[in-house]
Structure formats: C-alpha cells, structure tokens
Short mmCIF file of C-alpha atoms in Angstrom, two decimals:
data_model
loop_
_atom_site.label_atom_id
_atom_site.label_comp_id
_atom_site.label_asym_id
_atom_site.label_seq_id
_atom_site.Cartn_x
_atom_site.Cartn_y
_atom_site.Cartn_z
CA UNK A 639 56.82 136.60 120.44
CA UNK A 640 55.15 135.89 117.10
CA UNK A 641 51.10 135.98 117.73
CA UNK A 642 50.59 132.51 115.73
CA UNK A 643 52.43 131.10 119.04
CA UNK A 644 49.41 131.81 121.24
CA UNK A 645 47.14 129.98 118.66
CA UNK A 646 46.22 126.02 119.79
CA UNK A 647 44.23 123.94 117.98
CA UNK A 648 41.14 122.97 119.24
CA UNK A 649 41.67 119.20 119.39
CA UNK A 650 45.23 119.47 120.69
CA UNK A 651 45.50 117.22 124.31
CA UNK A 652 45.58 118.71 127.68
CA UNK A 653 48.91 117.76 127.51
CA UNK A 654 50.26 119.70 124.66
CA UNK A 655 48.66 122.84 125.60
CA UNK A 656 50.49 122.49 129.07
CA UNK A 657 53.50 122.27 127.35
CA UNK A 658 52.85 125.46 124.72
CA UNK A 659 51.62 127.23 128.15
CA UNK A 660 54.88 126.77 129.32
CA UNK A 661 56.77 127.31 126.18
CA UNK A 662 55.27 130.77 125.97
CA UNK A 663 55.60 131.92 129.13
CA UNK A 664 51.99 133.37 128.82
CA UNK A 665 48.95 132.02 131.21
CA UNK A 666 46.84 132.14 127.92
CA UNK A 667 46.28 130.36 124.66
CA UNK A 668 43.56 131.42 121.68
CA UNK A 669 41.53 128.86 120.10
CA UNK A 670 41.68 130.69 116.34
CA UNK A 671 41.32 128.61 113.10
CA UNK A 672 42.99 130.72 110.48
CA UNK A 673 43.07 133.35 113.07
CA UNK A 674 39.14 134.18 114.09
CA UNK A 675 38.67 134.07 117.43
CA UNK A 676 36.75 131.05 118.85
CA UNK A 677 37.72 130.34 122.52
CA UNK A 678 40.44 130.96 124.81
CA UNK A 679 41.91 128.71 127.28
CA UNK A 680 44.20 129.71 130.64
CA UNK A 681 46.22 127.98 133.11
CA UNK A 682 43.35 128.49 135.57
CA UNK A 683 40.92 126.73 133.21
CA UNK A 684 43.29 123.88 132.57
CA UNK A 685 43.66 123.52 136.85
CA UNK A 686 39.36 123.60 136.86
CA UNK A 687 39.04 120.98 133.99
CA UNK A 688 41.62 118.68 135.82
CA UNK A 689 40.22 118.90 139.41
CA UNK A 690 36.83 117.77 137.80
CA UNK A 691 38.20 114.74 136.60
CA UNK A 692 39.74 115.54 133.12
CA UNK A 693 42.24 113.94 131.73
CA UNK A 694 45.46 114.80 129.78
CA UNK A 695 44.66 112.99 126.73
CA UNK A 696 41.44 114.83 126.65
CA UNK A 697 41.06 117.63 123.80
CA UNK A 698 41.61 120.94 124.86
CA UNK A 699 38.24 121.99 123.61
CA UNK A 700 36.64 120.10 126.62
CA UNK A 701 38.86 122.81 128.97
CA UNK A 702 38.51 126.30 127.25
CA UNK A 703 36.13 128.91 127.51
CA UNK A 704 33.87 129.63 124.30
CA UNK A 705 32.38 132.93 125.37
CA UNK A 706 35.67 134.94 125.80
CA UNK A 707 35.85 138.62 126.48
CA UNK A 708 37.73 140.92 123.32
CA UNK A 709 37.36 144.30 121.76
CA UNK A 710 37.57 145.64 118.53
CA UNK A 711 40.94 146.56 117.21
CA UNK A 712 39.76 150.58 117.33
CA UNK A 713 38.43 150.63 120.71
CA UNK A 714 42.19 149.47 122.59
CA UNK A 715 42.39 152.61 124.68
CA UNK A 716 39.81 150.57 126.61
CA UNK A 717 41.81 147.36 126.99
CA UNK A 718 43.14 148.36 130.64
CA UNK A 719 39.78 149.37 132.06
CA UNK A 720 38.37 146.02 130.89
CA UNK A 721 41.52 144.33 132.34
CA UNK A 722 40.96 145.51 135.45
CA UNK A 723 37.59 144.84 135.57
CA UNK A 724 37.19 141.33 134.57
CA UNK A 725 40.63 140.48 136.16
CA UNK A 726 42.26 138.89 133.63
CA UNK A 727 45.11 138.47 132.21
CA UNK A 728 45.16 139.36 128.34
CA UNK A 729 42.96 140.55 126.37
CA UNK A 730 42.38 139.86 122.44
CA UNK A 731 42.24 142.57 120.01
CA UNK A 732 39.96 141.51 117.14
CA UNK A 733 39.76 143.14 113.52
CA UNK A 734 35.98 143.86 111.75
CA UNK A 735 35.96 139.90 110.95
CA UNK A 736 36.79 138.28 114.23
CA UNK A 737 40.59 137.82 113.49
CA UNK A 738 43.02 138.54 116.27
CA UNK A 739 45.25 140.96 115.11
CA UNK A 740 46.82 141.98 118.62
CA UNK A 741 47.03 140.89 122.49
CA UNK A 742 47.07 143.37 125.22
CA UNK A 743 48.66 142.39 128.47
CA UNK A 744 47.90 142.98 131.87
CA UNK A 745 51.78 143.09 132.66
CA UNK A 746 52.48 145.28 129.80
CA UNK A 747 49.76 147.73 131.03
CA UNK A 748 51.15 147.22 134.62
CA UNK A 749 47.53 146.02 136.00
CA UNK A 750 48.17 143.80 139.12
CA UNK A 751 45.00 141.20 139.31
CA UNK A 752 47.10 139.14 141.90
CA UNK A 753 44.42 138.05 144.93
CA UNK A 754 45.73 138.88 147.98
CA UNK A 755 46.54 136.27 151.29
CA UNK A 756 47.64 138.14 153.98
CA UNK A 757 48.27 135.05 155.88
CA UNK A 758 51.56 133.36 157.99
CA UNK A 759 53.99 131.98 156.69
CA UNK A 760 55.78 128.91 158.03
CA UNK A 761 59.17 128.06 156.25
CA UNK A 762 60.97 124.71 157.82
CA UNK A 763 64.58 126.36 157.71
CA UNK A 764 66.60 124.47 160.14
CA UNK A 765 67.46 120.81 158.07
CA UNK A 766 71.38 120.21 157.58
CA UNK A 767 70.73 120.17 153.40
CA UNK A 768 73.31 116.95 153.02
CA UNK A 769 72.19 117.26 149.40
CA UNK A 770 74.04 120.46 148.38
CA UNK A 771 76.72 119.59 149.90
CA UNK A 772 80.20 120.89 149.98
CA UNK A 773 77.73 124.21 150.05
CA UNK A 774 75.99 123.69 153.24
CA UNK A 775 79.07 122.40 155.18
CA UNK A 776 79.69 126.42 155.08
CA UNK A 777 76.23 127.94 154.78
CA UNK A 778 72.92 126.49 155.76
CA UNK A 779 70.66 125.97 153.23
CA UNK A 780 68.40 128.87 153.70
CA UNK A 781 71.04 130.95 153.27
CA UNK A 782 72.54 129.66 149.65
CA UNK A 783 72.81 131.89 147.04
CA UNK A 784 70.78 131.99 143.65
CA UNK A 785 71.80 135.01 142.21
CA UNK A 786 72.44 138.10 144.44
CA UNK A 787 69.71 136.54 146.98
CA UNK A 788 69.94 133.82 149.42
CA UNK A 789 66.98 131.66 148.76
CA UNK A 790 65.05 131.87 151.77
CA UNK A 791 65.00 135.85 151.18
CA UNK A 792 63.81 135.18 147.63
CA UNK A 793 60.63 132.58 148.88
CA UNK A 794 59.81 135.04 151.43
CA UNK A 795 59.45 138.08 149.12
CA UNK A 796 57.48 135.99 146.81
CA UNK A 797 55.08 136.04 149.43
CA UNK A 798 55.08 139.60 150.63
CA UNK A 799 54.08 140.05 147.41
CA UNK A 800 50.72 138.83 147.69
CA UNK A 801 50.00 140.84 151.20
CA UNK A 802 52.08 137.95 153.69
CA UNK A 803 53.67 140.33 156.24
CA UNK A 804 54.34 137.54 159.21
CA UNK A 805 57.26 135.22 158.51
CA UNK A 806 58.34 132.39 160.89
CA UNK A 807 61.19 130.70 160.46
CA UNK A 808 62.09 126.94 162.19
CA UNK A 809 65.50 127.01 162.76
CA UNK A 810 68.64 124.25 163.72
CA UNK A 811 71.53 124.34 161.82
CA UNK A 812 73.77 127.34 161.80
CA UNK A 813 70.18 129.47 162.86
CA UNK A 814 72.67 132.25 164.19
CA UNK A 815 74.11 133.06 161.01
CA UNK A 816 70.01 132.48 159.78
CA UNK A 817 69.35 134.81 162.06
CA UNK A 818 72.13 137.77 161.71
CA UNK A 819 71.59 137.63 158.03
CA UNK A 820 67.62 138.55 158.22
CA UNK A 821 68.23 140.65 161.11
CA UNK A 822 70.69 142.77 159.20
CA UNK A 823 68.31 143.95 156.54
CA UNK A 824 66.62 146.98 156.06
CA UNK A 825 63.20 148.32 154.78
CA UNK A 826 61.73 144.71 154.87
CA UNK A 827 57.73 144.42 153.59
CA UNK A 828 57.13 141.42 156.18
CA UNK A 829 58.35 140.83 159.72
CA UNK A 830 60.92 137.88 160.62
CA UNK A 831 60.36 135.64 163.64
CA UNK A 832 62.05 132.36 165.07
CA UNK A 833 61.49 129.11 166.24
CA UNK A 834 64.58 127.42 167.49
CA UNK A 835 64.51 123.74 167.07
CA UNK A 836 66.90 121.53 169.25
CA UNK A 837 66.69 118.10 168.08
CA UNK A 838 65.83 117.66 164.42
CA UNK A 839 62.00 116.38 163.75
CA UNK A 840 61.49 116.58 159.97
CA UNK A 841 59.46 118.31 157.67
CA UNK A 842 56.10 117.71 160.23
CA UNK A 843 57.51 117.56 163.54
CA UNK A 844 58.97 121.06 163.39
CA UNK A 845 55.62 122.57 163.09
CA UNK A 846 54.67 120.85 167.01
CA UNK A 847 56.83 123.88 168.55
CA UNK A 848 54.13 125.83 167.13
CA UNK A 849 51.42 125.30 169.19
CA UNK A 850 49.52 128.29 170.38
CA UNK A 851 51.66 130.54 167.93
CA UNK A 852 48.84 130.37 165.32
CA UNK A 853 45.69 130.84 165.62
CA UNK A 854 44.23 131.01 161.72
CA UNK A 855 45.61 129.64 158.57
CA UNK A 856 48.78 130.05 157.42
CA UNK A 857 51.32 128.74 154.73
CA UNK A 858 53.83 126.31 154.80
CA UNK A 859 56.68 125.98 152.79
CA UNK A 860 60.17 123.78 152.43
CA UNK A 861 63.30 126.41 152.18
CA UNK A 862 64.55 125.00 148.70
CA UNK A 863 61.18 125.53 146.86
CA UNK A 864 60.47 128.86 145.10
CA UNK A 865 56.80 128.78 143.16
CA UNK A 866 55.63 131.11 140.40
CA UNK A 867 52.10 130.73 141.34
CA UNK A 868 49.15 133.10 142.42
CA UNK A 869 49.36 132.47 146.47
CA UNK A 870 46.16 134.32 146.76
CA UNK A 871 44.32 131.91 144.37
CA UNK A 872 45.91 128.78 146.33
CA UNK A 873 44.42 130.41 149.69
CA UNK A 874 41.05 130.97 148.20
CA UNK A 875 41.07 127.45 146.75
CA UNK A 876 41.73 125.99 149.98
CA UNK A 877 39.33 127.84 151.89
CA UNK A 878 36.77 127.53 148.62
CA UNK A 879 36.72 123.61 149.30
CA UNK A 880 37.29 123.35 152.83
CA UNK A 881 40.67 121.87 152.93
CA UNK A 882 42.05 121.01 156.29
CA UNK A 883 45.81 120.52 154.53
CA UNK A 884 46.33 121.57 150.39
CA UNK A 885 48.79 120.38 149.01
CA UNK A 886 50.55 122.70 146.06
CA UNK A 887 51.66 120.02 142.96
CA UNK A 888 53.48 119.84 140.10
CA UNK A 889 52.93 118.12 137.12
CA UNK A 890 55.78 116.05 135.68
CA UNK A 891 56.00 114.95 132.12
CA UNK A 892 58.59 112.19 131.34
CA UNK A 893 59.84 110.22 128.34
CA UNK A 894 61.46 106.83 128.94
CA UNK A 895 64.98 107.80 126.72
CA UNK A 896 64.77 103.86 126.28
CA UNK A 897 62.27 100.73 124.69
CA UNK A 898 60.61 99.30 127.58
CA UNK A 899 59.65 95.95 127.49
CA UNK A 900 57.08 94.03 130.31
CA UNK A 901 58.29 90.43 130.39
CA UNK A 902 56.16 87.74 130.58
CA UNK A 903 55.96 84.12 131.88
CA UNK A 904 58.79 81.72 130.66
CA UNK A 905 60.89 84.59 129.89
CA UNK A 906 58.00 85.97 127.00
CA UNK A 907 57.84 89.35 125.76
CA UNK A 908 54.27 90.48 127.05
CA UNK A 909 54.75 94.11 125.66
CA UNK A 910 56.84 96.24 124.58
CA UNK A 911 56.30 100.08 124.31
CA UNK A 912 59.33 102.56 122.54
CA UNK A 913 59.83 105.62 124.80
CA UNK A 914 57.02 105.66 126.87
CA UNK A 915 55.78 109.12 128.63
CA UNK A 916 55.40 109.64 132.16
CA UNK A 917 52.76 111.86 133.65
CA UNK A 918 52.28 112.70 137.40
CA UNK A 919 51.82 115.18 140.09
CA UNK A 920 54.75 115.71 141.89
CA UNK A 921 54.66 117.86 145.51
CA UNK A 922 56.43 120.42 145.93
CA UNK A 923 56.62 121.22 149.50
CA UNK A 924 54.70 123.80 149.86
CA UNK A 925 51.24 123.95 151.94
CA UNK A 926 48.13 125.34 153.13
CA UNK A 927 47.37 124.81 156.89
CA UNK A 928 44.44 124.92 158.99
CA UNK A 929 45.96 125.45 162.84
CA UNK A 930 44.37 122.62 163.94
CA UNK A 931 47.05 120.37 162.29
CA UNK A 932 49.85 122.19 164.62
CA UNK A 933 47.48 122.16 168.04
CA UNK A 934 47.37 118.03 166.94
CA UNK A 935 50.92 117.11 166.37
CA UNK A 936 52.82 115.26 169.23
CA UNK A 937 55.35 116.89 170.69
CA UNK A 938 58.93 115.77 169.86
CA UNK A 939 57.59 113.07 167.64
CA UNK A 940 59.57 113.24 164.47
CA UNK A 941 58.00 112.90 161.31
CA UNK A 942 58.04 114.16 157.70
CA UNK A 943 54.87 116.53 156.36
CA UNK A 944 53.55 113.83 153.55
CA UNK A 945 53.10 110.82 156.16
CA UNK A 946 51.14 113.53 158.22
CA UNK A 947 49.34 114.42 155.06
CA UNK A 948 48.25 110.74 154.97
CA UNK A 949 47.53 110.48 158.35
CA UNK A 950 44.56 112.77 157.87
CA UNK A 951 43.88 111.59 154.56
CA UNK A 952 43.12 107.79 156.01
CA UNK A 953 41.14 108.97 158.29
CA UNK A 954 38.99 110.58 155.88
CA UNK A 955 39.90 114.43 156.74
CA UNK A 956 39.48 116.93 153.85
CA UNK A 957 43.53 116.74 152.08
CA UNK A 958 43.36 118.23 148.69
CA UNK A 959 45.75 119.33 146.08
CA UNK A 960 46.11 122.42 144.07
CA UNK A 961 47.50 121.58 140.41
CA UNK A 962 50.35 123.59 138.86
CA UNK A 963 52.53 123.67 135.35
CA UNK A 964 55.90 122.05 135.61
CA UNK A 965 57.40 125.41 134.76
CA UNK A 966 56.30 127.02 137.28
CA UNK A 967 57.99 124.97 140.20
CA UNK A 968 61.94 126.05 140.75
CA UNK A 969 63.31 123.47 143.78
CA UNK A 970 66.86 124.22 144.33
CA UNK A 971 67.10 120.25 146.23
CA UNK A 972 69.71 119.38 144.19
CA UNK A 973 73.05 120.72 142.85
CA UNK A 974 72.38 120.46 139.41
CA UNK A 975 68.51 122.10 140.17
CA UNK A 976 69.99 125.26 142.26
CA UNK A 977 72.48 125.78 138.64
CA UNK A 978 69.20 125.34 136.90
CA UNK A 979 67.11 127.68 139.12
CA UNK A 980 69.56 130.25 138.78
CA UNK A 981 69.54 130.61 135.29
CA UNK A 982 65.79 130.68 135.11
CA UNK A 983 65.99 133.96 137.77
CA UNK A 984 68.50 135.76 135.54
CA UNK A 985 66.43 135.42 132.32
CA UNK A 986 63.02 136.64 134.42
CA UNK A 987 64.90 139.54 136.04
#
C-alpha cells in the first residue's frame, strides 16, 4: 500500500471517506495537505460523528480528530509502547517538518487493543435455510462450508476471540448432525451448549426457551452473519448508553444502474434524477441483549427479532443501534453472498 492512499482531503464527504476506509482495509485515514500532518480520522470517529446526528454529505473535517498523537521519524523504537498505551491503532511517523513519511501498525507490531466481552453468546441455529438451497436439503445451515470451516464454527471463534467462552446454540433442523459436529472437536477456547427447539418460532421466539438460562447480558447472533467488528466496543457501547436491545448495522451505499423519473399528475414528468445513490443502515442480525427481553417473551409465540425490536421501541424502551462499514458485514443469506464471503476469507487468511 502506497502511503498517499491513507491521505483524505479535508472537505471530502462522510461518504467518501467510508468508502476509502473500506478500500484500504485500514481503520485510519490522515488529513495531510501535501503531506503535513493535520488530523486523523478512524472508523470509530466516523461511528461518534454519525450517532450525534451527522450526516453523510457532511465534510469529513466535521468527524476527525485535530490533535492526533505521532512521533518523530527518529524516535520509532517507541511506536509500540505508545501503541499500547493510547490503544490505537496506527501511529504516524512524522519527518522534522510535520510530513508523514511512515505509518506504524498495531497489527504489524502484533499489539492486540481489542476490548474484551466475556459475555454469552446466543446463535439462532435451528431455521431450515430454504435460501441456500440444494445445500441445506443435505446440511443445515450452520453447518455449510466457507472455506475449510462450517460457518457457525467460524462466528463462534470470532467471538472467543474477544474473551466469549459460553456458546448456546438453538437448534431444529438436522441439530444431531449440529450437534456431533461441535461435539467432535478438540481444544475448543469456548464451551458449546444446546437448546432444542421443537416447533419452529423465528428469529425472537427461539430465545423464550431461554428463560432462566441467563441471567446477565449476552449476544445474539443469526447463523449466516459473520462481522469484522470490535465485539468488545459493541458491549461497552451498549452498556455506555443503557441499551435494553442494540442493534449491530450496516451501512449500504447504492446507485440506481438506471434514470429515475417521479411522474407527475396527467402523466407529467415531476423529476427526473440519472443514477441516483442509495444510503441506509441495513441490520445485520446480530444483537446485544439485556435478559430481561428473554424472561418477557411468551412462550411458544412465534415471532421474528426486528418486530420484537419494535415492540420495545413503541413503547418507548431504550433500542439503539451500533453503526458499522459495509465492508465489514459478510452474510452468507444467499447463494451468490456465501461465493462472495468465501472469497473475502481466503484473501484475509
């Protein structure tokens, strides 16, 4: 990666410096006109600046952080103690007039500044997955490959990495061969449990054969969703601001590949706009839960997660959501998403 690529201008859009984000695969842009340091801007700054109200047609400079930390091109031997203690992610190296010359990473210096969430986690793994089929006529979903992993094994261990240790898995269809296959393997960082579910309930109703199973919060997650996101930062976001439910979203960008025209009376052309774009936040089924959502739900009612999301939300209950990049939201839903998940694994391995 050429350095120039982690440069944004200062009066590029939200927008646009979501997109570089994710074209560099970096959690960190520089503000630099011809190269001297100004500002630098993260994904976490981007999240803050959006939750209090910004927009993504607002300029970037609005979002990023004018006091950054950096060190002098001669001192780097003390890039990974500053790394560690500031926990962040990169750190500029500047020459004797203020011009980034290098960036040291936390990754490349193998610093971990993940926050840990040594929480449950609740994974609805028992739906028939009619979407991918022929696949799940043979396996259940959970169990689908995406590389040399099933899926389900893949979410879980994205969790265990940020201190999860207590899995519990809702179970239906096929749940014995669910069960054989986690059963069978060895030197596991979290433990497996089940929930056997008789009569399909949807996305919310699964969670009622919870009750008095959890007793503090605890994740919950779709089995077709893996995130690249900081669980421990969700966790302390949620607890941060109270949240009985948080909701982890993506946002969506979208161009129109057509003209779009808004008719008008008599059969008038009112407007007409060529390729429009499309923003939104799009949910990607996966949660934060307070326990008293379970202890609430009927029993045997059957009901998707959203409409009880909105439930609570109409009657005024602290729902929030927690903002991430497009990029880093793989949902395997789909045949042509699993093909596309699977490629995105291979080039991160």
């Amino acid at each position: 990666m050429k350095l120039e690529e982690l440069f944004i201008r200062e009066d590029a859009t939200i927008l646009q410096t979501m997109k570089q984000l994710d074209e560099t695969g970096q959690r960190i842009l520089f503000i630099a006109p011809e190269g001297r340091l100004q500002a630098v801007l993260t994904d976490g700054d981007l999240r803050k600046f959006l939750l209090r109200g910004g927009r993504l047609e607002d300029p970037v400079r609005l979002a990023a952080n004018y006091s950054p930390k950096s060190l002098p091109l001669e001192e780097r031997g003390r890039a990974k103690a500053m790394l560690e203690r500031h926990s962040i992610d990169a750190l500029p190296l500047l020459d004797r007039d203020g011009h980034v010359t290098d960036v040291v990473f936390a990754t490349g210096l193998d610093v971990d500044n993940r926050k840990q969430a040594n929480i449950p986690v609740v994974v609805m793994a028992g739906g028939l997955g009619t979407r991918l089929y022929p696949y799940t006529k043979i396996l259940p979903k959970p169990l689908i490959p995406v590389g040399e992993k099933p899926i389900c094994e893949l979410i879980l261990e994205r969790f265990s990495d940020f201190g999860c240790r207590r899995m519990v898995l809702v179970v239906n269809y096929k749940k014995n061969m669910i069960k054989s296959y986690f059963n069978d393997l060895e030197d596991l960082r979290y433990q497996v449990e089940y929930v056997d579910e008789t009569e399909f309930l949807g996305t919310g109703g699964g969670l009622s054969l919870l009750k008095g199973k959890l007793d503090g919060t605890f994740f919950f997650s779709n089995c077709d969703t893996l995130l690249d996101v900081d669980y421990g930062d969700v966790y302390q976001y949620h607890k941060k601001h109270g949240n009985l439910i948080t909701m982890i979203c993506a946002y969506k960008h979208y161009t129109v590949p057509y003209g779009v025209v808004e008719m008008g009376e008599n059969g008038a052309i009112a407007a007409m706009r060529e390729k429009p774009e499309l923003n939104f936040l799009t949910n990607t089924g996966v949660y934060v839960v307070e326990p008293q959502v379970v202890e609430e739900m009927e029993e045997g009612r059957k009901v998707g997660f959203p409409d009880v999301i909105d439930e609570y939300r109409q009657r005024g209950l602290p729902v929030g959501v927690y903002p991430i990049n497009e990029s880093a939201w793989m949902d395997m839903g789909q045949m042509e998403e699993l093909e596309k998940m699977r490629r995105r694994l291979e080039q991160q391995a």
